[in-house]
Amino acid sequence: MAETEIVVVGAGGRMGRMLVQAIHARQDTRLVAASEHSDSPFVGQDAGELAGVGALGVEISGDAASLFRPGRVVIDFTLPGATLAHLELAKKSGSPMVIGTTGLDAAGREAIRQAAQLIPIVFAPNFSVGVNLMFRLAAEAAKALGESVDIEIIEAHHRHKVDAPSGTALGLGESIAKALDRNLQDVAVYGREGHTGARERQTIGFATVRGGDIVGDHTALFAGDGERLEITHRASSRMTFAQGAVRAAVWVSGKKAGLYDMGDILGFEKNRG
Ligand code: NAP
């Protein structure tokens, strides 16, 4: 069986360790290299030992530049600044990338779009199958309920999460806004305080909860007069994201340059929303 060779950058992080486990669990993937930033205490450690799957003979490097090669897929769940630096390395080396990092600003997302003209990139705010199905269901609900409901997106995550609202909540908002021919930037309301005035129907509200070890909950709420519909997804383990990302790495290996998302990997029709 052909093996997809994978490099995990940020291999000491919560997702990095899960990715190493998920790669190890498959027959058709192999971890060939791993990195952390040069000051990390994990540099020099075996990536498999750190992830709890036993020694794999892959030492965590503090120098990502030496690890990128054309035939290797890079999986990146790190921080926006690190992801953009890795993107430059991938462009130079021709390595396909799977990017799960959230919290990238508009310029960062544009840099990914530009890089995708040169290399194949799978970029998704959420790599779980259930969440990607939820994007579609929420878009369908928005189309059917249209202007008759108020739409709110509620998300909850663990106390360590550094960006808000979550990339998934924003992705859900994009999917719903697109289905309704609204521009999310124009209609999003991020939190409310004080005398806010009455709610405007066109808006899409976001509410953020942070605490404990919540892996990731998302609800799309469609509230009308006399009834409301809630579509909820709850992730109970980060493994669901890691498995989705590794599946994406296998899929993107050998693909032509372009920007892909989880819908492509799952075979959803392109015309979402
Ligand atoms: P985390 O535990 O903080 O992991 C990030 C890792 O990247 C840390 O080990 C960090 O090291 C390391 N890092 C920082 N700069 C680096 C560099 N220049 N080179 C290599 N490694 C570097 O965070 P996490 O919970 O794993 O989440 C990581 C990202 O994935 C976040 O943006 C999160 O929102 C996103 N995420 C996406 C999905 C999805 O499905 N798309 C799912 C879960 C999480 P230090 O700690 O030493 O800085």
CSV table of N, CA and C in Angstrom, one decimal, residues 56-192:
chain,number,residue,atom,x,y,z
A,56,LEU,N,9.0,6.7,17.7
A,56,LEU,CA,8.8,6.5,16.2
A,56,LEU,C,10.1,6.8,15.5
A,57,GLY,N,11.1,7.2,16.2
A,57,GLY,CA,12.4,7.5,15.6
A,57,GLY,C,12.3,8.9,14.8
A,58,VAL,N,11.3,9.7,15.2
A,58,VAL,CA,11.2,11.0,14.6
A,58,VAL,C,11.4,12.1,15.6
A,59,GLU,N,12.6,12.7,15.6
A,59,GLU,CA,12.9,13.7,16.6
A,59,GLU,C,12.3,15.0,16.2
A,60,ILE,N,11.7,15.7,17.2
A,60,ILE,CA,11.1,17.0,16.9
A,60,ILE,C,12.2,18.0,16.7
A,61,SER,N,12.1,18.7,15.5
A,61,SER,CA,13.2,19.6,15.1
A,61,SER,C,12.7,21.0,15.4
A,62,GLY,N,13.7,21.9,15.6
A,62,GLY,CA,13.4,23.3,15.8
A,62,GLY,C,13.6,24.1,14.5
A,63,ASP,N,13.8,23.4,13.4
A,63,ASP,CA,14.0,24.1,12.2
A,63,ASP,C,13.2,23.5,11.1
A,64,ALA,N,12.0,24.0,10.9
A,64,ALA,CA,11.0,23.4,10.0
A,64,ALA,C,11.5,23.5,8.5
A,65,ALA,N,12.4,24.5,8.2
A,65,ALA,CA,12.8,24.7,6.8
A,65,ALA,C,13.5,23.4,6.2
A,66,SER,N,14.2,22.7,7.1
A,66,SER,CA,14.9,21.5,6.6
A,66,SER,C,14.0,20.3,6.4
A,67,LEU,N,12.7,20.4,6.8
A,67,LEU,CA,11.8,19.2,6.8
A,67,LEU,C,10.9,19.2,5.6
A,68,PHE,N,10.7,20.4,4.9
A,68,PHE,CA,9.7,20.4,3.8
A,68,PHE,C,10.3,19.9,2.5
A,69,ARG,N,9.6,19.0,1.9
A,69,ARG,CA,10.0,18.4,0.6
A,69,ARG,C,8.8,18.2,-0.3
A,70,PRO,N,8.9,18.2,-1.6
A,70,PRO,CA,7.8,18.1,-2.5
A,70,PRO,C,6.8,17.0,-2.2
A,71,GLY,N,7.3,15.8,-1.9
A,71,GLY,CA,6.5,14.6,-1.8
A,71,GLY,C,5.8,14.5,-0.4
A,72,ARG,N,6.1,15.4,0.5
A,72,ARG,CA,5.6,15.3,1.9
A,72,ARG,C,4.5,16.3,2.1
A,73,VAL,N,3.4,15.8,2.8
A,73,VAL,CA,2.3,16.7,3.1
A,73,VAL,C,2.6,17.3,4.5
A,74,VAL,N,2.4,18.6,4.6
A,74,VAL,CA,2.6,19.3,5.9
A,74,VAL,C,1.3,19.5,6.6
A,75,ILE,N,1.1,19.1,7.8
A,75,ILE,CA,-0.1,19.4,8.5
A,75,ILE,C,0.2,20.4,9.6
A,76,ASP,N,-0.6,21.5,9.6
A,76,ASP,CA,-0.3,22.7,10.4
A,76,ASP,C,-1.5,23.1,11.3
A,77,PHE,N,-1.4,22.8,12.6
A,77,PHE,CA,-2.4,23.3,13.5
A,77,PHE,C,-1.6,24.1,14.6
A,78,THR,N,-1.2,25.3,14.3
A,78,THR,CA,-0.3,26.0,15.2
A,78,THR,C,-0.9,27.4,15.5
A,79,LEU,N,-0.2,28.5,15.2
A,79,LEU,CA,-0.7,29.8,15.4
A,79,LEU,C,-0.6,30.6,14.1
A,80,PRO,N,-1.4,31.6,13.9
A,80,PRO,CA,-1.4,32.3,12.6
A,80,PRO,C,0.0,32.7,12.1
A,81,GLY,N,0.8,33.3,13.0
A,81,GLY,CA,2.1,33.8,12.5
A,81,GLY,C,3.0,32.6,12.1
A,82,ALA,N,2.9,31.5,12.8
A,82,ALA,CA,3.7,30.3,12.5
A,82,ALA,C,3.2,29.7,11.2
A,83,THR,N,1.9,29.7,11.0
A,83,THR,CA,1.3,29.1,9.8
A,83,THR,C,1.7,29.9,8.6
A,84,LEU,N,1.8,31.2,8.7
A,84,LEU,CA,2.2,32.0,7.5
A,84,LEU,C,3.6,31.7,7.2
A,85,ALA,N,4.5,31.5,8.2
A,85,ALA,CA,5.9,31.2,8.0
A,85,ALA,C,6.0,29.9,7.3
A,86,HIS,N,5.2,28.9,7.8
A,86,HIS,CA,5.2,27.6,7.2
A,86,HIS,C,4.8,27.6,5.7
A,87,LEU,N,3.8,28.5,5.5
A,87,LEU,CA,3.3,28.6,4.1
A,87,LEU,C,4.4,29.0,3.1
A,88,GLU,N,5.2,30.0,3.6
A,88,GLU,CA,6.3,30.4,2.7
A,88,GLU,C,7.3,29.2,2.4
A,89,LEU,N,7.5,28.4,3.4
A,89,LEU,CA,8.4,27.2,3.2
A,89,LEU,C,7.8,26.3,2.3
A,90,ALA,N,6.5,26.1,2.4
A,90,ALA,CA,5.8,25.1,1.5
A,90,ALA,C,5.8,25.6,0.1
A,91,LYS,N,5.6,26.9,-0.1
A,91,LYS,CA,5.6,27.5,-1.5
A,91,LYS,C,7.0,27.2,-2.1
A,92,LYS,N,8.0,27.4,-1.3
A,92,LYS,CA,9.4,27.2,-1.9
A,92,LYS,C,9.7,25.8,-2.2
A,93,SER,N,9.2,24.9,-1.3
A,93,SER,CA,9.5,23.4,-1.5
A,93,SER,C,8.5,22.7,-2.3
A,94,GLY,N,7.3,23.3,-2.5
A,94,GLY,CA,6.3,22.6,-3.3
A,94,GLY,C,5.5,21.6,-2.5
A,95,SER,N,5.6,21.7,-1.2
A,95,SER,CA,4.9,20.7,-0.3
A,95,SER,C,3.4,21.1,-0.2
A,96,PRO,N,2.5,20.0,-0.4
A,96,PRO,CA,1.1,20.3,-0.1
A,96,PRO,C,0.9,20.6,1.4
A,97,MET,N,-0.2,21.3,1.7
A,97,MET,CA,-0.4,21.6,3.1
A,97,MET,C,-1.9,21.4,3.5
A,98,VAL,N,-2.0,20.9,4.8
A,98,VAL,CA,-3.4,20.9,5.4
A,98,VAL,C,-3.3,21.8,6.5
A,99,ILE,N,-4.1,22.9,6.5
A,99,ILE,CA,-4.1,23.9,7.5
A,99,ILE,C,-5.3,23.9,8.4
A,100,GLY,N,-5.2,23.8,9.7
A,100,GLY,CA,-6.3,23.8,10.6
A,100,GLY,C,-6.3,25.0,11.5
A,101,THR,N,-5.2,25.8,11.5
A,101,THR,CA,-5.0,26.9,12.4
A,101,THR,C,-6.2,27.9,12.2
A,102,THR,N,-6.7,28.4,13.3
A,102,THR,CA,-7.8,29.4,13.2
A,102,THR,C,-7.3,30.8,13.7
A,103,GLY,N,-8.1,31.8,13.6
A,103,GLY,CA,-7.7,33.1,14.0
A,103,GLY,C,-6.9,33.9,13.0
A,104,LEU,N,-6.8,33.4,11.8
A,104,LEU,CA,-6.0,34.2,10.8
A,104,LEU,C,-6.9,35.4,10.4
A,105,ASP,N,-6.2,36.5,10.2
A,105,ASP,CA,-6.9,37.7,9.7
A,105,ASP,C,-7.1,37.7,8.2
A,106,ALA,N,-7.8,38.7,7.7
A,106,ALA,CA,-8.1,38.7,6.2
A,106,ALA,C,-6.8,38.6,5.4
A,107,ALA,N,-5.7,39.3,5.8
A,107,ALA,CA,-4.5,39.3,5.1
A,107,ALA,C,-3.9,37.8,5.1
A,108,GLY,N,-4.0,37.2,6.2
A,108,GLY,CA,-3.5,35.8,6.4
A,108,GLY,C,-4.3,34.9,5.5
A,109,ARG,N,-5.6,35.0,5.5
A,109,ARG,CA,-6.4,34.1,4.6
A,109,ARG,C,-6.1,34.4,3.1
A,110,GLU,N,-5.8,35.7,2.8
A,110,GLU,CA,-5.5,36.0,1.4
A,110,GLU,C,-4.1,35.4,1.0
A,111,ALA,N,-3.2,35.4,2.0
A,111,ALA,CA,-1.9,34.8,1.7
A,111,ALA,C,-2.1,33.3,1.4
A,112,ILE,N,-3.0,32.6,2.1
A,112,ILE,CA,-3.3,31.2,1.8
A,112,ILE,C,-3.9,31.0,0.4
A,113,ARG,N,-4.8,31.9,0.1
A,113,ARG,CA,-5.4,31.9,-1.3
A,113,ARG,C,-4.4,32.0,-2.3
A,114,GLN,N,-3.4,33.0,-2.1
A,114,GLN,CA,-2.4,33.2,-3.1
A,114,GLN,C,-1.5,32.0,-3.2
A,115,ALA,N,-1.1,31.4,-2.1
A,115,ALA,CA,-0.2,30.3,-2.1
A,115,ALA,C,-0.8,29.1,-2.8
A,116,ALA,N,-2.1,29.0,-2.7
A,116,ALA,CA,-2.8,27.9,-3.3
A,116,ALA,C,-2.8,27.9,-4.9
A,117,GLN,N,-2.3,29.0,-5.4
A,117,GLN,CA,-2.1,29.1,-6.9
A,117,GLN,C,-0.8,28.2,-7.2
A,118,LEU,N,0.0,28.0,-6.2
A,118,LEU,CA,1.3,27.3,-6.5
A,118,LEU,C,1.3,25.9,-5.9
A,119,ILE,N,0.6,25.7,-4.8
A,119,ILE,CA,0.6,24.3,-4.1
A,119,ILE,C,-0.8,24.0,-3.8
A,120,PRO,N,-1.1,22.7,-3.6
A,120,PRO,CA,-2.4,22.3,-3.1
A,120,PRO,C,-2.5,22.5,-1.6
A,121,ILE,N,-3.6,23.1,-1.2
A,121,ILE,CA,-3.8,23.4,0.2
A,121,ILE,C,-5.3,23.0,0.6
A,122,VAL,N,-5.4,22.3,1.7
A,122,VAL,CA,-6.7,22.1,2.3
A,122,VAL,C,-6.8,23.0,3.6
A,123,PHE,N,-7.7,23.9,3.6
A,123,PHE,CA,-7.8,24.8,4.7
A,123,PHE,C,-9.2,24.8,5.2
A,124,ALA,N,-9.4,24.4,6.4
A,124,ALA,CA,-10.8,24.3,7.0
A,124,ALA,C,-10.8,24.7,8.4
A,125,PRO,N,-11.8,25.5,8.9
A,125,PRO,CA,-11.9,25.9,10.3
A,125,PRO,C,-12.2,24.7,11.2
A,126,ASN,N,-12.7,23.6,10.6
A,126,ASN,CA,-13.0,22.4,11.4
A,126,ASN,C,-13.0,21.2,10.5
A,127,PHE,N,-12.2,20.2,10.9
A,127,PHE,CA,-12.0,19.0,10.1
A,127,PHE,C,-12.9,17.9,10.5
A,128,SER,N,-13.9,18.1,11.4
A,128,SER,CA,-14.8,17.0,11.7
A,128,SER,C,-15.8,16.8,10.6
A,129,VAL,N,-16.2,15.6,10.4
A,129,VAL,CA,-17.2,15.3,9.4
A,129,VAL,C,-18.5,15.8,9.8
A,130,GLY,N,-18.9,15.7,11.1
A,130,GLY,CA,-20.2,16.2,11.6
A,130,GLY,C,-20.3,17.6,11.4
A,131,VAL,N,-19.3,18.4,11.7
A,131,VAL,CA,-19.4,19.9,11.6
A,131,VAL,C,-19.6,20.3,10.1
A,132,ASN,N,-18.9,19.6,9.3
A,132,ASN,CA,-19.0,20.0,7.9
A,132,ASN,C,-20.4,19.6,7.3
A,133,LEU,N,-21.0,18.6,7.9
A,133,LEU,CA,-22.4,18.3,7.5
A,133,LEU,C,-23.3,19.4,8.1
A,134,MET,N,-22.9,19.8,9.3
A,134,MET,CA,-23.7,20.9,10.0
A,134,MET,C,-23.7,22.1,9.1
A,135,PHE,N,-22.6,22.5,8.5
A,135,PHE,CA,-22.6,23.7,7.7
A,135,PHE,C,-23.7,23.6,6.6
A,136,ARG,N,-23.8,22.4,6.0
A,136,ARG,CA,-24.8,22.2,4.9
A,136,ARG,C,-26.2,22.3,5.5
A,137,LEU,N,-26.4,21.6,6.6
A,137,LEU,CA,-27.8,21.6,7.2
A,137,LEU,C,-28.2,23.0,7.6
A,138,ALA,N,-27.3,23.7,8.2
A,138,ALA,CA,-27.6,25.1,8.6
A,138,ALA,C,-27.9,26.0,7.4
A,139,ALA,N,-27.2,25.8,6.3
A,139,ALA,CA,-27.5,26.6,5.1
A,139,ALA,C,-28.9,26.2,4.5
A,140,GLU,N,-29.2,24.9,4.6
A,140,GLU,CA,-30.5,24.5,4.1
A,140,GLU,C,-31.6,25.1,5.0
A,141,ALA,N,-31.4,25.1,6.3
A,141,ALA,CA,-32.4,25.6,7.3
A,141,ALA,C,-32.6,27.1,7.0
A,142,ALA,N,-31.4,27.8,6.8
A,142,ALA,CA,-31.5,29.3,6.5
A,142,ALA,C,-32.3,29.5,5.3
A,143,LYS,N,-32.1,28.7,4.2
A,143,LYS,CA,-32.8,28.9,3.0
A,143,LYS,C,-34.3,28.7,3.2
A,144,ALA,N,-34.7,27.7,3.9
A,144,ALA,CA,-36.1,27.4,4.1
A,144,ALA,C,-36.8,28.4,5.0
A,145,LEU,N,-36.1,28.8,6.1
A,145,LEU,CA,-36.7,29.7,7.1
A,145,LEU,C,-36.6,31.2,6.7
A,146,GLY,N,-35.5,31.4,6.0
A,146,GLY,CA,-35.3,32.8,5.4
A,146,GLY,C,-35.5,33.9,6.3
A,147,GLU,N,-36.3,34.9,5.9
A,147,GLU,CA,-36.4,36.1,6.6
A,147,GLU,C,-37.3,36.0,7.8
A,148,SER,N,-37.9,34.8,8.1
A,148,SER,CA,-38.9,34.7,9.2
A,148,SER,C,-38.3,34.4,10.5
A,149,VAL,N,-37.0,34.3,10.6
A,149,VAL,CA,-36.4,33.9,11.9
A,149,VAL,C,-35.2,34.8,12.2
A,150,ASP,N,-34.8,34.9,13.5
A,150,ASP,CA,-33.6,35.5,13.9
A,150,ASP,C,-32.6,34.4,14.0
A,151,ILE,N,-31.3,34.7,13.6
A,151,ILE,CA,-30.3,33.6,13.5
A,151,ILE,C,-29.2,34.0,14.5
A,152,GLU,N,-28.9,33.1,15.4
A,152,GLU,CA,-27.8,33.3,16.3
A,152,GLU,C,-26.9,32.0,16.3
A,153,ILE,N,-25.6,32.3,16.5
A,153,ILE,CA,-24.6,31.1,16.6
A,153,ILE,C,-23.9,31.2,17.9
A,154,ILE,N,-24.0,30.0,18.6
A,154,ILE,CA,-23.5,30.0,20.0
A,154,ILE,C,-22.4,28.9,20.0
A,155,GLU,N,-21.2,29.3,20.5
A,155,GLU,CA,-20.1,28.3,20.6
A,155,GLU,C,-19.5,28.3,22.0
A,156,ALA,N,-19.0,27.1,22.3
A,156,ALA,CA,-18.3,26.9,23.6
A,156,ALA,C,-17.0,26.1,23.4
A,157,HIS,N,-15.9,26.6,24.1
A,157,HIS,CA,-14.6,25.9,24.0
A,157,HIS,C,-13.9,25.9,25.3
A,158,HIS,N,-12.8,25.2,25.4
A,158,HIS,CA,-12.0,25.1,26.6
A,158,HIS,C,-11.3,26.4,26.9
A,159,ARG,N,-10.8,26.5,28.1
A,159,ARG,CA,-10.3,27.8,28.7
A,159,ARG,C,-9.0,28.2,28.0
A,160,HIS,N,-8.3,27.3,27.2
A,160,HIS,CA,-7.1,27.7,26.6
A,160,HIS,C,-7.2,28.3,25.2
A,161,LYS,N,-8.4,28.3,24.7
A,161,LYS,CA,-8.6,28.8,23.3
A,161,LYS,C,-8.3,30.3,23.3
A,162,VAL,N,-7.5,30.7,22.3
A,162,VAL,CA,-7.1,32.1,22.3
A,162,VAL,C,-7.8,33.0,21.3
A,163,ASP,N,-8.6,32.5,20.4
A,163,ASP,CA,-9.3,33.3,19.5
A,163,ASP,C,-10.9,33.1,19.7
A,164,ALA,N,-11.6,34.2,19.4
A,164,ALA,CA,-13.1,34.2,19.5
A,164,ALA,C,-13.7,35.1,18.5
A,165,PRO,N,-14.9,34.8,17.9
A,165,PRO,CA,-15.5,33.5,18.0
A,165,PRO,C,-14.7,32.4,17.3
A,166,SER,N,-15.0,31.2,17.5
A,166,SER,CA,-14.2,30.1,16.9
A,166,SER,C,-14.2,30.2,15.4
A,167,GLY,N,-13.2,29.7,14.7
A,167,GLY,CA,-13.2,29.6,13.3
A,167,GLY,C,-14.4,28.9,12.8
A,168,THR,N,-14.8,27.9,13.5
A,168,THR,CA,-16.0,27.1,13.1
A,168,THR,C,-17.3,27.9,13.1
A,169,ALA,N,-17.4,28.7,14.2
A,169,ALA,CA,-18.6,29.6,14.3
A,169,ALA,C,-18.6,30.5,13.2
A,170,LEU,N,-17.5,31.1,12.8
A,170,LEU,CA,-17.4,32.0,11.7
A,170,LEU,C,-17.7,31.3,10.4
A,171,GLY,N,-17.2,30.1,10.2
A,171,GLY,CA,-17.5,29.3,9.0
A,171,GLY,C,-19.0,29.0,8.9
A,172,LEU,N,-19.6,28.7,10.0
A,172,LEU,CA,-21.1,28.5,10.1
A,172,LEU,C,-21.8,29.8,9.7
A,173,GLY,N,-21.3,30.9,10.2
A,173,GLY,CA,-21.9,32.2,9.9
A,173,GLY,C,-21.8,32.4,8.4
A,174,GLU,N,-20.6,32.1,7.8
A,174,GLU,CA,-20.4,32.3,6.4
A,174,GLU,C,-21.4,31.5,5.5
A,175,SER,N,-21.5,30.3,6.0
A,175,SER,CA,-22.4,29.3,5.2
A,175,SER,C,-23.9,29.8,5.2
A,176,ILE,N,-24.3,30.3,6.4
A,176,ILE,CA,-25.7,30.7,6.6
A,176,ILE,C,-25.9,32.1,5.8
A,177,ALA,N,-24.9,33.0,5.9
A,177,ALA,CA,-25.0,34.3,5.2
A,177,ALA,C,-25.1,34.1,3.7
A,178,LYS,N,-24.2,33.2,3.2
A,178,LYS,CA,-24.2,32.9,1.8
A,178,LYS,C,-25.5,32.4,1.3
A,179,ALA,N,-26.1,31.5,2.1
A,179,ALA,CA,-27.4,30.9,1.7
A,179,ALA,C,-28.5,32.0,1.6
A,180,LEU,N,-28.3,33.1,2.4
A,180,LEU,CA,-29.3,34.1,2.5
A,180,LEU,C,-28.9,35.4,1.6
A,181,ASP,N,-27.9,35.2,0.9
A,181,ASP,CA,-27.4,36.4,0.1
A,181,ASP,C,-27.0,37.5,1.0
A,182,ARG,N,-26.5,37.3,2.2
A,182,ARG,CA,-26.1,38.4,3.0
A,182,ARG,C,-24.6,38.3,3.1
A,183,ASN,N,-24.0,39.4,3.4
A,183,ASN,CA,-22.5,39.5,3.6
A,183,ASN,C,-22.2,39.4,5.1
A,184,LEU,N,-21.5,38.4,5.5
A,184,LEU,CA,-21.4,38.2,7.0
A,184,LEU,C,-20.7,39.4,7.6
A,185,GLN,N,-19.8,40.0,6.9
A,185,GLN,CA,-19.1,41.2,7.5
A,185,GLN,C,-20.1,42.3,7.8
A,186,ASP,N,-21.2,42.4,7.0
A,186,ASP,CA,-22.2,43.5,7.2
A,186,ASP,C,-23.2,43.2,8.3
A,187,VAL,N,-23.4,41.9,8.5
A,187,VAL,CA,-24.6,41.5,9.4
A,187,VAL,C,-24.1,40.9,10.7
A,188,ALA,N,-22.9,40.6,10.9
A,188,ALA,CA,-22.4,39.9,12.1
A,188,ALA,C,-22.5,40.9,13.3
A,189,VAL,N,-23.0,40.3,14.4
A,189,VAL,CA,-22.9,41.1,15.7
A,189,VAL,C,-22.2,40.2,16.7
A,190,TYR,N,-21.0,40.7,17.1
A,190,TYR,CA,-20.1,39.9,18.0
A,190,TYR,C,-20.3,40.3,19.5
A,191,GLY,N,-21.3,39.7,20.2
A,191,GLY,CA,-21.5,40.0,21.6
A,191,GLY,C,-22.4,41.3,21.7
A,192,ARG,N,-23.1,41.4,22.8
A,192,ARG,CA,-24.0,42.5,23.1
A,192,ARG,C,-23.8,42.9,24.6
